[in-house]
Coordinates of C-alpha atoms in Angstrom, one line a residue:
M1153 CA -3.7 -4.0 -38.3
T1154 CA -6.5 -2.7 -36.2
H1155 CA -9.8 -2.2 -38.0
P1156 CA -11.0 1.5 -37.9
R1157 CA -14.6 0.5 -37.2
L1158 CA -13.4 -1.5 -34.1
L1159 CA -11.5 1.6 -32.8
A1160 CA -14.6 3.7 -33.4
A1161 CA -16.7 1.2 -31.4
V1162 CA -14.3 1.2 -28.5
F1163 CA -14.2 5.0 -28.5
L1164 CA -17.9 5.2 -28.5
L1165 CA -18.3 2.7 -25.7
S1166 CA -15.7 4.6 -23.6
C1167 CA -17.5 7.8 -24.2
I1168 CA -20.8 6.4 -23.2
A1169 CA -19.3 4.9 -20.0
G1170 CA -17.5 8.2 -19.2
C1171 CA -20.7 10.1 -19.7
R1172 CA -22.6 7.8 -17.4
R1173 CA -20.0 8.4 -14.7
Q1174 CA -20.2 12.1 -15.1
H1175 CA -24.0 12.4 -14.8
T1176 CA -24.6 11.0 -11.3
L1177 CA -26.9 12.9 -9.1
F1178 CA -24.1 13.4 -6.5
E1179 CA -20.6 14.4 -7.1
K1180 CA -18.0 13.5 -4.4
I1181 CA -16.0 16.7 -3.8
S1182 CA -12.2 16.1 -3.2
S1183 CA -10.6 17.2 0.0
S1184 CA -8.1 19.2 -2.1
H1185 CA -11.1 21.3 -3.3
S1186 CA -13.2 21.4 -0.1
G1187 CA -10.3 21.7 2.4
I1188 CA -12.1 19.1 4.6
K1189 CA -9.5 16.5 5.5
F1190 CA -11.1 15.2 8.7
N1191 CA -10.4 11.5 9.3
N1192 CA -11.9 9.7 12.3
K1193 CA -8.9 7.5 12.6
I1194 CA -9.1 4.7 15.2
V1195 CA -6.0 2.7 16.2
E1196 CA -6.7 -0.5 18.2
N1197 CA -4.7 -1.6 21.1
D1198 CA -4.9 -4.4 23.7
S1199 CA -7.5 -2.6 25.8
L1200 CA -9.4 -0.6 23.2
N1201 CA -10.6 -3.0 20.5
P1202 CA -13.9 -4.5 19.3
L1203 CA -13.4 -7.6 21.4
S1204 CA -13.1 -5.7 24.7
V1205 CA -15.2 -2.6 23.8
V1206 CA -18.1 -3.6 21.6
N1207 CA -19.0 -0.1 20.5
I1208 CA -15.5 1.1 19.7
Y1209 CA -16.5 1.4 16.0
N1210 CA -19.8 3.1 16.5
G1211 CA -18.2 6.2 14.9
G1212 CA -18.8 9.9 15.1
G1213 CA -21.4 12.4 14.1
V1214 CA -21.8 15.6 12.0
G1215 CA -23.2 18.9 13.1
I1216 CA -24.6 21.5 10.7
G1217 CA -25.1 25.1 11.7
D1218 CA -24.3 28.7 10.6
F1219 CA -21.9 29.4 13.4
N1220 CA -20.7 32.8 12.1
N1221 CA -24.1 34.1 10.8
D1222 CA -22.9 34.6 7.2
G1223 CA -25.8 32.7 5.6
L1224 CA -23.7 29.5 4.8
Q1225 CA -24.0 26.2 6.7
D1226 CA -20.8 25.2 8.5
I1227 CA -19.8 21.7 9.5
Y1228 CA -18.5 20.2 12.8
F1229 CA -17.2 16.6 13.0
T1230 CA -16.9 14.7 16.2
G1231 CA -13.8 12.6 16.6
N1232 CA -13.1 9.5 18.7
M1233 CA -9.4 9.1 19.1
V1234 CA -8.8 12.3 17.1
P1235 CA -9.9 15.9 17.9
G1236 CA -13.2 17.2 16.6
K1237 CA -13.0 19.7 13.8
L1238 CA -15.0 22.8 12.9
Y1239 CA -15.0 23.9 9.2
L1240 CA -16.4 27.3 8.2
N1241 CA -18.2 27.4 4.8
K1242 CA -16.4 29.9 2.6
G1243 CA -18.7 29.4 -0.4
G1244 CA -18.3 27.3 -3.5
L1245 CA -18.0 24.2 -1.3
K1246 CA -14.7 25.4 0.1
F1247 CA -14.2 25.2 3.8
E1248 CA -11.7 26.6 6.4
D1249 CA -10.6 24.6 9.5
V1250 CA -10.9 27.0 12.4
T1251 CA -10.9 24.5 15.2
G1252 CA -7.9 25.8 17.1
K1253 CA -9.0 29.5 16.8
A1254 CA -12.6 28.6 17.8
G1255 CA -11.6 26.4 20.7
V1256 CA -13.7 23.3 19.9
D1257 CA -11.4 20.4 19.6
G1258 CA -13.3 18.1 22.0
E1259 CA -10.9 18.3 24.9
G1260 CA -9.3 14.9 24.2
R1261 CA -12.5 13.0 24.8
W1262 CA -14.1 10.2 22.8
S1263 CA -16.9 12.2 21.3
R1264 CA -20.0 10.6 19.8
G1265 CA -22.9 12.8 18.9
V1266 CA -23.1 16.6 18.3
A1267 CA -26.3 18.6 19.0
V1268 CA -26.3 22.1 17.4
I1269 CA -28.5 24.4 19.5
D1270 CA -28.8 28.0 20.4
I1271 CA -28.8 27.2 24.1
N1272 CA -29.2 30.7 25.3
N1273 CA -31.3 32.1 22.4
D1274 CA -28.8 34.9 21.7
G1275 CA -28.8 34.3 17.9
L1276 CA -25.4 32.5 18.0
M1277 CA -25.3 28.7 17.4
D1278 CA -23.8 26.6 20.2
M1279 CA -22.9 22.9 20.3
Y1280 CA -23.5 20.1 22.9
I1281 CA -21.0 17.2 22.5
S1282 CA -21.8 13.7 23.9
N1283 CA -18.8 11.8 25.1
T1284 CA -18.3 8.1 25.9
I1285 CA -16.0 5.0 26.1
Y1286 CA -13.7 6.1 28.9
K1287 CA -14.5 5.0 32.4
D1288 CA -12.9 8.1 34.0
S1289 CA -15.8 10.5 34.7
L1290 CA -13.7 13.5 33.7
R1291 CA -12.8 12.0 30.3
K1292 CA -16.4 11.2 29.4
R1293 CA -17.9 14.4 30.7
N1294 CA -20.1 16.1 28.1
I1295 CA -19.2 19.5 26.6
L1296 CA -21.4 22.5 26.0
Y1297 CA -19.6 24.9 23.6
V1298 CA -21.4 28.2 24.0
N1299 CA -20.7 30.7 21.2
Q1300 CA -19.1 33.8 22.7
G1301 CA -19.2 35.9 19.6
I1302 CA -17.7 36.3 16.1
D1303 CA -14.4 38.2 15.7
K1304 CA -13.5 40.6 12.9
N1305 CA -12.3 37.7 10.7
G1306 CA -15.7 36.0 10.9
I1307 CA -14.5 33.3 13.3
P1308 CA -16.7 32.2 16.2
H1309 CA -15.2 31.6 19.6
F1310 CA -16.6 29.1 22.1
K1311 CA -16.4 28.4 25.8
D1312 CA -17.3 25.1 27.6
M1313 CA -20.2 26.1 29.9
A1314 CA -21.7 22.6 30.5
A1315 CA -21.3 22.9 34.3
E1316 CA -23.1 26.3 34.4
Y1317 CA -26.1 24.8 32.6
G1318 CA -26.2 21.6 34.5
L1319 CA -25.2 19.6 31.5
D1320 CA -21.7 18.4 32.5
I1321 CA -23.1 14.8 32.4
H1322 CA -20.6 11.9 32.7
V1323 CA -22.5 8.8 31.6
Q1324 CA -21.8 6.8 28.4
S1325 CA -23.6 9.4 26.3
T1326 CA -24.6 8.9 22.7
M1327 CA -26.6 11.9 21.5
A1328 CA -28.7 14.7 22.9
S1329 CA -32.0 15.9 21.5
F1330 CA -33.4 19.3 22.6
F1331 CA -37.2 19.8 22.7
D1332 CA -40.0 21.1 24.8
Y1333 CA -41.6 18.1 26.5
D1334 CA -43.8 19.9 29.0
N1335 CA -45.1 22.7 26.6
D1336 CA -43.8 25.5 28.8
G1337 CA -42.0 27.2 26.0
D1338 CA -38.4 26.5 26.8
L1339 CA -36.3 23.6 25.5
D1340 CA -35.6 20.5 27.6
M1341 CA -33.3 17.6 26.6
Y1342 CA -33.3 13.9 26.2
L1343 CA -29.9 12.1 26.3
T1344 CA -29.5 8.7 24.6
V1345 CA -27.1 6.5 26.6
N1346 CA -25.2 3.3 25.6
E1347 CA -23.4 1.6 28.4
A1348 CA -22.1 -1.4 26.5
F1349 CA -18.5 -2.7 27.0
N1350 CA -18.4 -6.5 26.9
G1351 CA -20.5 -8.2 24.3
N1352 CA -21.3 -11.2 26.5
S1353 CA -23.8 -9.4 28.7
T1354 CA -25.6 -7.8 25.7
S1355 CA -26.9 -11.1 24.4
V1356 CA -28.4 -12.5 27.6
F1357 CA -32.1 -12.4 28.3
L1358 CA -32.9 -10.5 31.5
Q1359 CA -36.0 -9.3 33.2
R1360 CA -36.0 -5.7 32.3
S1361 CA -35.7 -3.3 35.2
T1362 CA -37.9 -0.2 35.3
R1363 CA -37.7 0.5 39.0
S1364 CA -34.9 3.1 38.8
V1365 CA -32.5 4.8 36.4
N1366 CA -29.3 2.8 35.9
A1367 CA -26.2 3.1 33.8
S1368 CA -27.8 2.0 30.5
T1369 CA -30.9 4.2 30.9
G1370 CA -31.5 7.3 28.8
R1371 CA -31.9 10.6 30.7
L1372 CA -34.5 13.4 30.6
F1373 CA -33.4 16.9 31.7
R1374 CA -35.9 19.7 32.4
N1375 CA -34.9 23.3 31.7
D1376 CA -35.7 25.4 34.8
N1377 CA -35.4 29.0 35.7
V1378 CA -33.1 29.5 38.7
A1379 CA -33.0 32.8 40.6
G1380 CA -29.9 34.9 39.9
V1381 CA -28.9 32.8 36.9
P1382 CA -29.2 34.6 33.5
H1383 CA -30.0 31.3 31.6
G1384 CA -31.8 28.1 32.1
V1385 CA -30.4 25.3 34.2
F1386 CA -31.1 21.6 33.4
H1387 CA -32.1 19.1 36.0
D1388 CA -32.4 15.4 35.7
V1389 CA -36.1 14.4 36.1
S1390 CA -35.8 10.9 34.5
K1391 CA -37.2 8.9 37.4
E1392 CA -40.2 11.1 38.2
A1393 CA -40.9 11.4 34.5
G1394 CA -41.0 7.6 34.0
V1395 CA -37.9 7.6 31.8
V1396 CA -36.6 4.4 33.4
Y1397 CA -36.3 1.8 30.7
E1398 CA -32.8 0.5 30.2
G1399 CA -31.3 -0.3 26.8
Y1400 CA -28.2 0.2 24.7
G1401 CA -29.3 3.4 23.0
H1402 CA -28.0 4.2 19.5
S1403 CA -30.5 7.0 18.6
A1404 CA -33.7 8.8 19.5
T1405 CA -36.1 10.9 17.6
V1406 CA -38.5 13.4 19.2
C1407 CA -41.8 13.6 17.4
D1408 CA -45.5 13.9 18.1
I1409 CA -46.3 10.4 16.9
N1410 CA -49.9 10.4 17.9
N1411 CA -50.8 14.0 16.9
D1412 CA -52.0 15.0 20.3
G1413 CA -49.8 18.2 20.5
W1414 CA -47.2 16.8 22.9
K1415 CA -43.8 15.5 22.0
D1416 CA -43.0 11.8 22.3
I1417 CA -39.6 10.0 22.2
Y1418 CA -38.7 7.0 20.1
V1419 CA -35.5 5.3 21.2
S1420 CA -33.6 2.7 19.1
D1421 CA -31.7 0.2 21.3
D1422 CA -29.0 -2.2 20.2
F1423 CA -28.7 -6.0 20.9
L1424 CA -31.5 -7.7 22.9
S1425 CA -32.6 -4.6 24.7
E1426 CA -36.0 -3.5 23.3
N1427 CA -36.7 -0.2 21.6
I1428 CA -38.7 2.3 23.6
L1429 CA -41.6 4.5 22.6
Y1430 CA -42.1 7.1 25.4
I1431 CA -45.6 8.5 24.9
N1432 CA -46.2 11.9 26.6
N1433 CA -48.9 11.8 29.2
H1434 CA -49.3 15.6 29.3
D1435 CA -48.5 15.8 33.0
G1436 CA -44.7 15.7 32.9
T1437 CA -44.5 11.9 32.7
F1438 CA -44.1 9.3 29.9
T1439 CA -45.3 5.7 29.4
N1440 CA -43.5 3.2 27.2
R1441 CA -46.1 2.0 24.6
A1442 CA -43.8 0.5 22.0
K1443 CA -45.6 -2.9 22.0
E1444 CA -49.0 -1.3 21.6
Y1445 CA -47.8 0.8 18.6
F1446 CA -45.5 -1.7 16.8
K1447 CA -46.0 -5.4 16.1
H1448 CA -42.2 -5.9 15.8
T1449 CA -39.1 -3.8 15.4
S1450 CA -35.5 -4.1 14.3
F1451 CA -33.2 -6.2 16.5
N1452 CA -29.8 -4.4 16.5
S1453 CA -31.4 -1.0 16.0
M1454 CA -29.0 1.7 14.9
G1455 CA -30.0 5.0 13.4
Q1456 CA -33.6 6.0 12.7
D1457 CA -35.9 8.8 11.5
V1458 CA -39.6 9.6 12.0
T1459 CA -41.0 11.4 9.0
D1460 CA -43.8 11.1 6.4
I1461 CA -42.7 8.8 3.6
N1462 CA -45.8 8.6 1.5
N1463 CA -47.2 12.2 1.8
D1464 CA -50.4 11.2 3.7
G1465 CA -49.7 13.7 6.6
L1466 CA -48.8 10.9 9.0
V1467 CA -45.3 10.3 10.3
D1468 CA -43.7 6.9 9.6
V1469 CA -40.7 5.3 11.3
V1470 CA -37.5 4.1 9.5
E1471 CA -35.0 2.1 11.6
L1472 CA -31.8 0.5 10.5
D1473 CA -30.2 -2.8 11.4
M1474 CA -27.4 -5.0 9.9
N1475 CA -29.0 -7.5 7.4
P1476 CA -26.7 -7.9 4.3
K1477 CA -28.2 -7.7 0.9
D1478 CA -26.3 -10.5 -0.8
N1479 CA -26.6 -14.2 0.2
Y1480 CA -22.9 -14.7 0.7
R1481 CA -22.7 -12.1 3.5
K1482 CA -25.9 -13.4 5.0
K1483 CA -24.4 -16.8 5.4
K1484 CA -21.1 -15.3 6.8
M1485 CA -22.8 -12.9 9.3
L1486 CA -26.3 -13.9 10.3
S1487 CA -27.5 -16.7 12.5
A1488 CA -30.8 -18.6 11.8
N1489 CA -33.9 -17.5 13.7
N1490 CA -33.8 -19.4 17.0
Y1491 CA -37.0 -20.9 18.4
N1492 CA -35.8 -20.4 22.0
T1493 CA -35.2 -16.8 21.3
F1494 CA -38.8 -16.2 20.4
Q1495 CA -39.9 -18.3 23.3
N1496 CA -37.9 -16.0 25.6
F1497 CA -39.4 -12.9 23.8
E1498 CA -42.8 -14.2 24.9
R1499 CA -41.9 -15.5 28.3
L1500 CA -40.1 -12.3 29.4
G1501 CA -42.5 -9.9 27.7
Y1502 CA -40.0 -8.6 25.1
Q1503 CA -41.0 -7.0 21.9
Y1504 CA -40.6 -9.2 18.8
Q1505 CA -37.4 -8.2 17.0
Y1506 CA -35.9 -9.1 13.6
V1507 CA -32.4 -8.5 12.2
R1508 CA -33.4 -6.2 9.3
N1509 CA -34.2 -2.6 8.6
T1510 CA -37.9 -1.8 9.3
L1511 CA -40.2 0.8 7.8
Q1512 CA -43.3 1.3 10.0
L1513 CA -46.1 2.8 7.8
N1514 CA -48.5 4.9 9.8
Q1515 CA -52.1 3.8 8.9
G1516 CA -53.8 6.4 11.1
P1517 CA -55.5 6.2 14.5
R1518 CA -57.4 3.1 15.5
I1519 CA -61.1 3.8 16.2
L1520 CA -62.2 2.9 19.7
E1521 CA -65.6 1.6 20.9
N1522 CA -66.9 5.1 21.6
D1523 CA -65.8 6.3 18.1
S1524 CA -62.9 8.2 19.6
A1525 CA -59.4 8.1 18.0
G1526 CA -56.9 5.8 19.7
A1527 CA -53.2 5.1 19.1
P1528 CA -52.1 5.0 15.5
V1529 CA -51.7 1.6 13.7
F1530 CA -48.4 0.8 12.0
S1531 CA -47.7 -1.8 9.3
E1532 CA -44.1 -2.8 8.9
I1533 CA -43.3 -2.8 5.1
G1534 CA -39.5 -2.8 5.0
F1535 CA -39.3 -5.8 2.6
M1536 CA -42.1 -4.6 0.4
S1537 CA -40.6 -1.1 0.1
G1538 CA -37.2 -2.5 -0.8
V1539 CA -35.1 -1.0 2.0
A1540 CA -34.9 -4.0 4.5
E1541 CA -31.3 -5.1 3.6
T1542 CA -28.4 -2.6 3.6
D1543 CA -25.8 -4.5 5.7
W1544 CA -24.3 -3.0 8.9
S1545 CA -26.1 0.3 8.7
W1546 CA -26.0 3.5 10.7
T1547 CA -27.7 6.6 9.3
P1548 CA -30.9 6.9 7.3
L1549 CA -30.9 10.3 5.5
I1550 CA -34.5 10.9 4.5
V1551 CA -35.3 13.9 2.3
D1552 CA -36.3 14.6 -1.2
F1553 CA -32.9 14.6 -2.9
D1554 CA -34.3 14.8 -6.5
N1555 CA -37.1 17.3 -5.7
D1556 CA -39.8 15.1 -7.3
G1557 CA -42.2 15.4 -4.4
Y1558 CA -41.2 12.1 -2.5
R1559 CA -38.7 11.7 0.2
D1560 CA -35.7 9.5 -0.8
M1561 CA -33.2 7.7 1.4
I1562 CA -29.4 7.4 1.7
V1563 CA -28.1 4.8 4.1
T1564 CA -24.5 4.8 5.5
N1565 CA -23.0 1.5 6.5
G1566 CA -19.8 -0.3 7.4
F1567 CA -18.0 -1.7 10.4
P1568 CA -14.2 -2.0 10.3
K1569 CA -14.1 -5.5 11.8
D1570 CA -16.6 -8.1 11.0
V1571 CA -16.8 -9.5 14.5
S1572 CA -20.0 -11.4 13.7
D1573 CA -18.2 -13.4 10.9
H1574 CA -19.0 -17.1 11.6
D1575 CA -15.5 -18.3 10.7
F1576 CA -13.9 -15.9 13.1
I1577 CA -16.4 -16.8 15.8
A1578 CA -15.5 -20.5 15.3
Y1579 CA -11.8 -19.7 15.3
R1580 CA -12.1 -17.7 18.5
A1581 CA -14.0 -20.4 20.3
K1582 CA -11.1 -22.9 19.6
S1583 CA -8.3 -20.5 20.3
S1584 CA -6.5 -20.3 23.6
S1585 CA -7.7 -17.8 26.2
N1586 CA -4.1 -16.6 26.5
E1587 CA -3.8 -15.7 22.9
N1588 CA -2.6 -12.2 22.3
P1589 CA -5.7 -10.0 21.6
L1590 CA -3.9 -8.1 18.9
K1591 CA -3.1 -11.3 17.0
L1592 CA -6.7 -12.4 17.4
L1593 CA -7.9 -9.1 15.9
D1594 CA -5.8 -9.8 12.8
K1595 CA -8.1 -12.8 12.2
I1596 CA -11.2 -10.7 11.8
P1597 CA -12.2 -9.9 8.2
V1598 CA -12.0 -6.3 7.1
I1599 CA -14.6 -5.5 4.4
K1600 CA -15.5 -2.0 3.2
L1601 CA -18.9 -1.5 1.7
A1602 CA -20.5 1.3 -0.4
N1603 CA -23.3 3.3 1.0
Y1604 CA -26.8 2.9 -0.4
A1605 CA -29.1 5.4 -2.2
F1606 CA -32.8 4.7 -2.7
K1607 CA -35.2 6.8 -4.8
N1608 CA -38.8 6.9 -3.6
T1609 CA -40.8 6.1 -6.6
D1610 CA -44.4 6.3 -5.4
G1611 CA -44.4 6.8 -1.6
L1612 CA -44.3 3.1 -0.8
H1613 CA -41.6 1.7 -3.0
F1614 CA -37.9 2.5 -3.2
E1615 CA -35.5 1.8 -6.1
D1616 CA -31.8 1.2 -5.4
V1617 CA -30.1 3.9 -7.3
S1618 CA -26.8 3.8 -5.5
E1619 CA -24.6 3.7 -8.6
G1620 CA -26.7 6.2 -10.6
W1621 CA -26.6 8.6 -7.7
G1622 CA -22.8 8.3 -7.3
M1623 CA -22.7 6.3 -4.0
I1624 CA -20.0 3.9 -5.1
T1625 CA -17.0 4.6 -2.8
K1626 CA -16.5 1.8 -0.3
S1627 CA -16.0 3.0 3.3
F1628 CA -16.8 2.6 7.0
S1629 CA -19.4 5.4 7.3
N1630 CA -21.4 6.3 10.4
G1631 CA -22.9 9.7 11.2
A1632 CA -24.2 11.8 8.3
V1633 CA -26.3 14.8 7.5
Y1634 CA -28.0 16.5 4.6
A1635 CA -27.8 20.3 4.1
D1636 CA -28.0 22.8 1.4
L1637 CA -24.3 23.7 1.6
D1638 CA -24.3 25.9 -1.5
N1639 CA -27.8 27.5 -1.2
D1640 CA -28.9 26.2 -4.6
G1641 CA -32.1 24.5 -3.6
D1642 CA -31.0 20.9 -3.4
M1643 CA -29.7 18.8 -0.5
D1644 CA -26.0 18.0 -0.3
V1645 CA -24.6 15.2 1.9
V1646 CA -21.8 15.1 4.5
I1647 CA -20.6 11.8 6.0
N1648 CA -18.2 11.0 8.9
N1649 CA -16.0 8.0 8.1
I1650 CA -13.8 5.8 10.2
N1651 CA -10.2 5.6 8.9
D1652 CA -10.9 7.6 5.8
E1653 CA -11.5 11.3 5.0
A1654 CA -15.0 12.5 5.4
F1655 CA -17.2 12.6 2.3
I1656 CA -18.7 15.8 0.9
Y1657 CA -21.3 15.1 -1.8
K1658 CA -22.5 17.9 -4.0
N1659 CA -26.1 17.4 -5.3
T1660 CA -25.9 18.4 -9.0
L1661 CA -29.7 18.5 -9.5
R1662 CA -30.0 22.3 -9.7
E1663 CA -27.2 22.5 -12.3
K1664 CA -29.9 21.4 -14.9
K1665 CA -31.8 24.7 -14.5
D1666 CA -33.9 24.2 -17.5
S1667 CA -35.3 20.8 -16.3
A1668 CA -34.8 20.9 -12.6
S1669 CA -37.7 20.2 -10.3
H1670 CA -39.1 22.9 -8.1
F1671 CA -38.7 23.1 -4.4
L1672 CA -39.8 25.1 -1.3
Q1673 CA -37.6 25.7 1.7
I1674 CA -39.0 27.0 5.0
R1675 CA -36.9 28.4 7.9
F1676 CA -38.4 28.5 11.4
Q1677 CA -38.4 31.3 13.9
G1678 CA -39.8 30.9 17.4
D1679 CA -40.2 33.1 20.5
K1680 CA -37.4 34.3 22.8
E1681 CA -37.1 30.9 24.6
N1682 CA -36.9 28.9 21.4
I1683 CA -35.8 31.2 18.6
E1684 CA -35.2 28.3 16.2
G1685 CA -38.8 27.2 16.5
L1686 CA -37.9 23.6 17.4
G1687 CA -41.0 21.4 17.4
A1688 CA -43.0 23.6 15.0
Y1689 CA -44.7 22.1 12.0
A1690 CA -44.8 23.0 8.3
D1691 CA -47.7 21.7 6.2
I1692 CA -47.9 22.5 2.5
Y1693 CA -50.8 21.8 0.2
Y1694 CA -50.9 21.9 -3.6
P1695 CA -52.9 20.3 -6.4
G1696 CA -52.8 16.6 -5.8
G1697 CA -50.3 16.8 -2.9
H1698 CA -49.8 17.4 0.8
Q1699 CA -46.4 17.3 2.6
T1700 CA -45.6 17.8 6.3
Y1701 CA -42.4 18.3 8.3
E1702 CA -41.8 18.6 12.0
N1703 CA -38.9 20.9 12.9
N1704 CA -36.4 18.6 14.6
P1705 CA -32.8 18.7 13.4
Y1706 CA -31.7 15.7 15.7
R1707 CA -32.3 12.8 13.3
G1708 CA -30.6 9.8 11.9
Y1709 CA -27.5 8.9 14.0
L1710 CA -25.2 11.1 16.2
S1711 CA -25.9 14.2 14.1
T1712 CA -27.7 17.5 13.6
Y1713 CA -29.2 18.3 10.3
Q1714 CA -29.8 21.8 8.8
C1715 CA -32.7 23.4 10.7
L1716 CA -34.9 23.7 7.6
A1717 CA -37.9 22.2 6.0
H1718 CA -37.1 21.2 2.5
F1719 CA -40.0 20.1 0.2
G1720 CA -39.5 18.9 -3.4
L1721 CA -42.4 19.9 -5.6
G1722 CA -41.6 18.3 -9.0
K1723 CA -43.2 20.5 -11.7
I1724 CA -45.6 22.2 -9.3
E1725 CA -45.1 26.0 -9.3

């Protein structure tokens, strides 16, 4: 006979557990409700696999924009082996797949990043797709989908006009960032490039070449007026601008890092290749000053963001790497720091690099001998802040998710094959060179991991709230964005996954209307050559607080965020 008190206790515990599950900050919306069934499915073969193409699992991005001007943010996913998909927001977190009607399936190319931009300033949002992997120049040519208008059913229609704009680029492109580098009023473009195929060459120390632009160098394109052409045409000015440093580029953020009124570019590079900080010289050229600004950086640098973490009005730098949090995976994946590696850093003039996430805290400008302001001083506080270890990470989403006045962070992570697993590396070293590569692939561990969520508690310290915020589903997640998909004043999350359906997370904060924190959202409007106001600033001041935001939607990894400044205010009215 079961005692009634025991039954009551079990029921109570079940109720408590159930209530805890129901009250996470984020609620994962099912594809049956949202209509979003996009799955970036990748199937390995004997020529396309992580042993022959090291960046095969670098994933795809997410683009946010209101493509049919109905006031709701729509979503575009880039696909690798699968077509890209455009979903129109129908309200209530329901979406309609209009890819075929809109004509934006990616043309059968291996797409990586998506930059949403009104390229011709006509009030209709366009998309620039970066393509990669294939060696055939036609199959890796980038695509510029120009919005041709919205039909009577509210569906936008697009046409590839990359050639007309000078943007039919066919390098191994990662992501484009549009910005005004020469302060002439129109938007230019920096293209991140990652020419990495065989992992052997990526781990060899070389004297870095800066004499000319080569296959693994990012590109800078200037927007020029051409007689008889009704729109700007982009020209490659990389060499004359000093954009000549090679590296396996994963991401880049445009920002005015030294507050001099001119846009700079911070580039995160994978493997041994150093990160690059192109400081704008105000004359159309840039100088790499990364070693002057940072004492060290991440090693396998992935996604990044440059934004103010501690509300002091100075932009800080967050950069992701692949250091696991638990000791078991550290022992399985990481190698010990090598003395010879650091000797080579010194001998060849490399920046010091460490395999971990880094958070570079901006301490303000250094004071020079004549009391003038010099370059800013950065202190790296990744370990102190609690965000240094999130495994094989890709996107840092940095925004105030709980509207308490401090920017929080969500980190996507995962890689379908643990190619750095020490047991596999030892097995591969002993295996025959004639072994079938597909059989060799079966020996690589496959481990899914949950994404991370961190609450910013005081501007300098982050608390791991992954479970409490509902980030518990294990996945291989890459590009991601935040956006207010339901216009309720809190930021929702969209994540592009490999071999799984994309994640749509609804932020439930505003459902508690009686206790919800306040917020302020600012939309930007510029002049006729930059109607989105890219590069503009928003500074807000209130009792005891100051927040700032630089209008740049190209952040994180492979993705375009909602073009909006979102400030959480806590209880400030």
